[in-house]
Short mmCIF file of C-alpha atoms in Angstrom, two decimals:
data_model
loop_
_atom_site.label_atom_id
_atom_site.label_comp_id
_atom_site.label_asym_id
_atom_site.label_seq_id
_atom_site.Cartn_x
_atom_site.Cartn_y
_atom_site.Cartn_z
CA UNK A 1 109.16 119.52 111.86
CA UNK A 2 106.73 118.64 108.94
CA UNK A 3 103.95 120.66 110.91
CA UNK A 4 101.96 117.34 111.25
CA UNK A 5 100.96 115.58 114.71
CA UNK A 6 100.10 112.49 115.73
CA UNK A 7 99.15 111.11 119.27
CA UNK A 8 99.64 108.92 120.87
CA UNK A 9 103.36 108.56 120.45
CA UNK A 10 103.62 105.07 121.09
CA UNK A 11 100.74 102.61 122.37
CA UNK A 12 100.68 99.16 123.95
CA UNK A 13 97.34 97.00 123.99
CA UNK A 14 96.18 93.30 124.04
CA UNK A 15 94.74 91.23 121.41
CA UNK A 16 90.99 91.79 120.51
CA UNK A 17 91.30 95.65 121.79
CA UNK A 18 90.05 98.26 119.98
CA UNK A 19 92.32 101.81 120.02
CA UNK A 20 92.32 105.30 118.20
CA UNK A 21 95.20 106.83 116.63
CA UNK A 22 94.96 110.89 116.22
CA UNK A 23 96.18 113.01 113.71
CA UNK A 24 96.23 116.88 112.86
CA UNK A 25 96.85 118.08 109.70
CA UNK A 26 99.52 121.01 108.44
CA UNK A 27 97.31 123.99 108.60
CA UNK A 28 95.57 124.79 105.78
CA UNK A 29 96.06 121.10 104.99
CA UNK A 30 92.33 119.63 103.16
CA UNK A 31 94.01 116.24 102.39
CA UNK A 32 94.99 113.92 104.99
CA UNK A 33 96.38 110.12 104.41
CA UNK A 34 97.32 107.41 106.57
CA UNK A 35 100.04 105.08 106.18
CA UNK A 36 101.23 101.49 108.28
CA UNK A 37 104.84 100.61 108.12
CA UNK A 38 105.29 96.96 109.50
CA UNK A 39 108.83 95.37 108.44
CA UNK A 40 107.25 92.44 106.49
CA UNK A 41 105.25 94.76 103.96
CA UNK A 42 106.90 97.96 104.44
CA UNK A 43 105.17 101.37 104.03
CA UNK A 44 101.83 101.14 103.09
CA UNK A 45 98.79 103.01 102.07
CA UNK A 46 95.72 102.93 104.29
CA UNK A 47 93.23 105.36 103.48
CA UNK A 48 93.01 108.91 101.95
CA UNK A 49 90.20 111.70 103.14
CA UNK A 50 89.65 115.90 101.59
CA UNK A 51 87.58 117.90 103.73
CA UNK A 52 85.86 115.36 105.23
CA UNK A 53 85.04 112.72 102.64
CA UNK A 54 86.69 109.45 101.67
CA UNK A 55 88.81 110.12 98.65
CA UNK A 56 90.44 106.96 98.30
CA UNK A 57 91.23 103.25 99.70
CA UNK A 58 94.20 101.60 99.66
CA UNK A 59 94.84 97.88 101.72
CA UNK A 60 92.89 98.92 104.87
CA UNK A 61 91.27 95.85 106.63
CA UNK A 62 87.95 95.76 107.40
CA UNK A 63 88.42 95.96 111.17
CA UNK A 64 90.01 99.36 110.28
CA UNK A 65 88.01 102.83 109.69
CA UNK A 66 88.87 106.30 109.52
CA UNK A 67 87.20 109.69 109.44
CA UNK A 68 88.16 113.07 108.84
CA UNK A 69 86.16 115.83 111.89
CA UNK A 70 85.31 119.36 110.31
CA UNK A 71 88.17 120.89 111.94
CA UNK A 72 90.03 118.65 109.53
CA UNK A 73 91.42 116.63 112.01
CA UNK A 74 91.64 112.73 111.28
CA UNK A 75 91.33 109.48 113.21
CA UNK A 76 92.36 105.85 112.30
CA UNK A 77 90.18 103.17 114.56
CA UNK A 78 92.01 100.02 114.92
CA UNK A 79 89.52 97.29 116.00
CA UNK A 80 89.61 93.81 117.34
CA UNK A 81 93.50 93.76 117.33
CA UNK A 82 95.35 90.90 116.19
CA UNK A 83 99.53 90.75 116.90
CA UNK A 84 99.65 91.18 113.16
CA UNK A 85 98.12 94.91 113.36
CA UNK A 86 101.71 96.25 115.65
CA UNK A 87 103.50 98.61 113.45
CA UNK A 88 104.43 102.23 112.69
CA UNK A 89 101.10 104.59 111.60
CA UNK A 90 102.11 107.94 109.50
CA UNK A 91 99.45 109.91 108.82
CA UNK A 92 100.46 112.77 106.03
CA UNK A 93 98.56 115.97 104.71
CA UNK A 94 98.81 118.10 101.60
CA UNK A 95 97.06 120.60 100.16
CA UNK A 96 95.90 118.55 97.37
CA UNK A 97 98.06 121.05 94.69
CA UNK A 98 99.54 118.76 91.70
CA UNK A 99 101.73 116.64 92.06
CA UNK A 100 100.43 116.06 95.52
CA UNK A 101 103.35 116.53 98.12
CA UNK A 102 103.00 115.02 101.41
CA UNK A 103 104.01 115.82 104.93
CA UNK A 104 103.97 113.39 106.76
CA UNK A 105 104.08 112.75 110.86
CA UNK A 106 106.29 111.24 113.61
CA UNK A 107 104.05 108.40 113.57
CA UNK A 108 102.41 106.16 116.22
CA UNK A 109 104.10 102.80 117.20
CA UNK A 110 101.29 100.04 118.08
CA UNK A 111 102.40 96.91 119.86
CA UNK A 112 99.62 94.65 120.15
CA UNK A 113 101.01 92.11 122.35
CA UNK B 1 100.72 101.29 89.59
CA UNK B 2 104.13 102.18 87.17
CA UNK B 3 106.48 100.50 88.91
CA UNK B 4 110.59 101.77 90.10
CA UNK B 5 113.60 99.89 90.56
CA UNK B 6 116.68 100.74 92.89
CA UNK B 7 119.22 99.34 94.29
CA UNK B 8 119.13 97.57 97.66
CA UNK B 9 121.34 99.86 99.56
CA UNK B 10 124.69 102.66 98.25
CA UNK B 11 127.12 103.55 100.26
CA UNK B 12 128.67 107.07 100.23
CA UNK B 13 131.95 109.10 102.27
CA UNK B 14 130.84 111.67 103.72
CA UNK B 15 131.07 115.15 101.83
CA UNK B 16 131.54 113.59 98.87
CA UNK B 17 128.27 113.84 95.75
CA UNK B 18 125.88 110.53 96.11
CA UNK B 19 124.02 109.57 92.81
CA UNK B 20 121.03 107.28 93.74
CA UNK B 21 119.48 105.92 90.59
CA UNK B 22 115.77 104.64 89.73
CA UNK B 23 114.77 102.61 86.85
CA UNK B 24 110.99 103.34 85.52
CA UNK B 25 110.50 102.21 82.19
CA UNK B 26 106.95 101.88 82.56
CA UNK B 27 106.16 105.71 83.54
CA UNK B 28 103.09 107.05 81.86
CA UNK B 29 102.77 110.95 80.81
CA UNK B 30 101.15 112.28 83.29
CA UNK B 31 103.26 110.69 86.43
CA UNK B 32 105.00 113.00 88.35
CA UNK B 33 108.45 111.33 89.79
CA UNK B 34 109.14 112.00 93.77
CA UNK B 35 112.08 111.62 96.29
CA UNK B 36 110.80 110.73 99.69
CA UNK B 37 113.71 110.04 102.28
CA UNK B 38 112.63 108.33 105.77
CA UNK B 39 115.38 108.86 108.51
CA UNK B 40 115.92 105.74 110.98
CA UNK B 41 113.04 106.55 113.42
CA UNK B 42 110.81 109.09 111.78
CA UNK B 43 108.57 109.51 109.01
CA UNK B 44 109.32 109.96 105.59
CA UNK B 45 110.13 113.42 104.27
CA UNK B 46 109.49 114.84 100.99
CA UNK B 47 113.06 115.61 98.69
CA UNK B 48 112.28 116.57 95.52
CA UNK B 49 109.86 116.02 92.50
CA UNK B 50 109.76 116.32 88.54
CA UNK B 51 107.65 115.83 85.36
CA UNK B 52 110.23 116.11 82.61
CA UNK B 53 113.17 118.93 83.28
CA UNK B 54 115.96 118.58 85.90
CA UNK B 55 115.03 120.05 89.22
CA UNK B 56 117.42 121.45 91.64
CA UNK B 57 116.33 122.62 95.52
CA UNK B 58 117.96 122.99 99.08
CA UNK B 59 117.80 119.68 99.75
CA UNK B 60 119.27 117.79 96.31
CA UNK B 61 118.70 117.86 92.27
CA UNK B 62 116.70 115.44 90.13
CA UNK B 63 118.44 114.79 86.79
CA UNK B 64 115.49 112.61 84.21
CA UNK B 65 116.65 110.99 81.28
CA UNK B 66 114.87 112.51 78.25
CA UNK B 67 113.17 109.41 77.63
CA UNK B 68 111.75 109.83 81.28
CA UNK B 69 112.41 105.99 81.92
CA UNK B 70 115.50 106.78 85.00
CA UNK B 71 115.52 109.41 87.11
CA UNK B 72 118.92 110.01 89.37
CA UNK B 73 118.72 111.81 92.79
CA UNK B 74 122.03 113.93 93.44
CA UNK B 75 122.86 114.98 96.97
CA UNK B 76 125.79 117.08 96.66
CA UNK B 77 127.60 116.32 99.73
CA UNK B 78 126.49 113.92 101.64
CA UNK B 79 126.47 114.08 104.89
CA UNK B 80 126.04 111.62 108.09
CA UNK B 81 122.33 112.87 108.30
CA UNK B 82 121.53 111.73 105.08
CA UNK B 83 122.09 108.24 106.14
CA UNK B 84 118.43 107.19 105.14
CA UNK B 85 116.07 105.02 103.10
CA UNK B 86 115.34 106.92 100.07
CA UNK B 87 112.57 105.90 97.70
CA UNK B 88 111.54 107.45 93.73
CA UNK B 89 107.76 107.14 93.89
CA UNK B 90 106.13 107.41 90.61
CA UNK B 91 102.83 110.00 91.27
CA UNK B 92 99.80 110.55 89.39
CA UNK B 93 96.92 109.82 91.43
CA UNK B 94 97.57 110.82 95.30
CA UNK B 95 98.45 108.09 97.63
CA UNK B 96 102.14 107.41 97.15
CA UNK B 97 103.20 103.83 96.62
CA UNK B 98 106.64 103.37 98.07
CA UNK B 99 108.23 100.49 97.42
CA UNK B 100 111.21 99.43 99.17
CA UNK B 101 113.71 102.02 98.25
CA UNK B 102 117.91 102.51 98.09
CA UNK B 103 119.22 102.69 102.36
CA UNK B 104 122.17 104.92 101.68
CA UNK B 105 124.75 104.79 104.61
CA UNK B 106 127.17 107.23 104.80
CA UNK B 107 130.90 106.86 106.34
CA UNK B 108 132.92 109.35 107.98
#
């Protein structure tokens, strides 16, 4: 147990839906990422937030946002869904030290169908 | 991004040492090498790490070449749970850029 979770576990929706993916941090955790695993492009980075602000962007789509609440908690917004968006989601924390170590989640499993 | 190379996939008996190699000629100074291993079904999970020295913890050793361009991840004995994806992610910003890292199966 990495001390990360993420909810919802798994999640079904239609096309053109719009869903929220949760994630809370290890404690003490500033740093949180998030991740999408689909098996054509394999794991990767979405978006990075510390304390609260944007820290970095990696390939997140427009139709995607994130923020990161004061009790350090995170959320990824998925909008307008296309069957393209269903994969794995990791979201991962560290405490920023260097080198960075992650921890990541169990993940949530989108199917967009 | 410094890129790695590994192999595709290993194969391993169980109990017996694994050596899982990663090519990175292109490493710059201040990039810290990682192990990340992702399970079937779960997220990755951090292994091990190193700047220049060989690095030994619960989980495996890192052996670096002195030139720092290959790395080699050692699990000791290798067990059925370490039947994984396992990816050397070259570090010196934050996000991690995995590529598509070395599946080790291991056989009874």
């Amino acid at each position: 147990d990495s001390g990360v979770t993420q909810t919802p576990k798994h999640l079904i929706t239609a096309t053109g839906q719009r869903v929220t993916l949760r994630c809370s941090p290890r404690s003490g955790d500033l740093s949180v990422y998030w991740y999408q695993q689909s098996l054509d492009q394999g794991l990767q980075f979405l978006i990075q937030y510390y304390n609260g602000e944007e820290r970095a962007k990696g390939n997140i789509l427009e139709r995607f946002s994130a923020q990161q609440f004061p009790d350090l908690h995170s959320e990824l917004n998925l909008s307008s869904l296309e069957l393209g968006d269903s994969a794995l989601y990791f979201c991962a924390s560290s405490d920023q030290g260097a080198p960075d170590t992650q921890y990541f989640g169990p993940g949530t499993r989108l199917t967009v169908l | 991004d410094a890129k790695t190379t590994q192999p595709n996939s290993m194969e391993s008996n169980e109990e017996e040492p694994v050596h899982l190699p990663c090519n990175h000629s292109t490493i710059s100074g201040t990039d810290y090498i990682h192990w990340y291993r992702q399970l079937p079904s779960q997220g990755p999970e951090y292994v091990i790490h190193g700047l220049t020295s060989n690095v030994n913890n619960r989980m495996a050793s890192l052996a670096i070449a002195e030139d720092r361009k290959s790395s080699t991840l050692i699990l000791h004995r290798a067990t059925l749970r370490d039947a994984a994806v396992y990816y050397c992610i070259l570090n010196s910003g934050y996000a991690l850029n995995f590529g598509k890292g070395t599946s080790l199966l291991v056989t009874p």
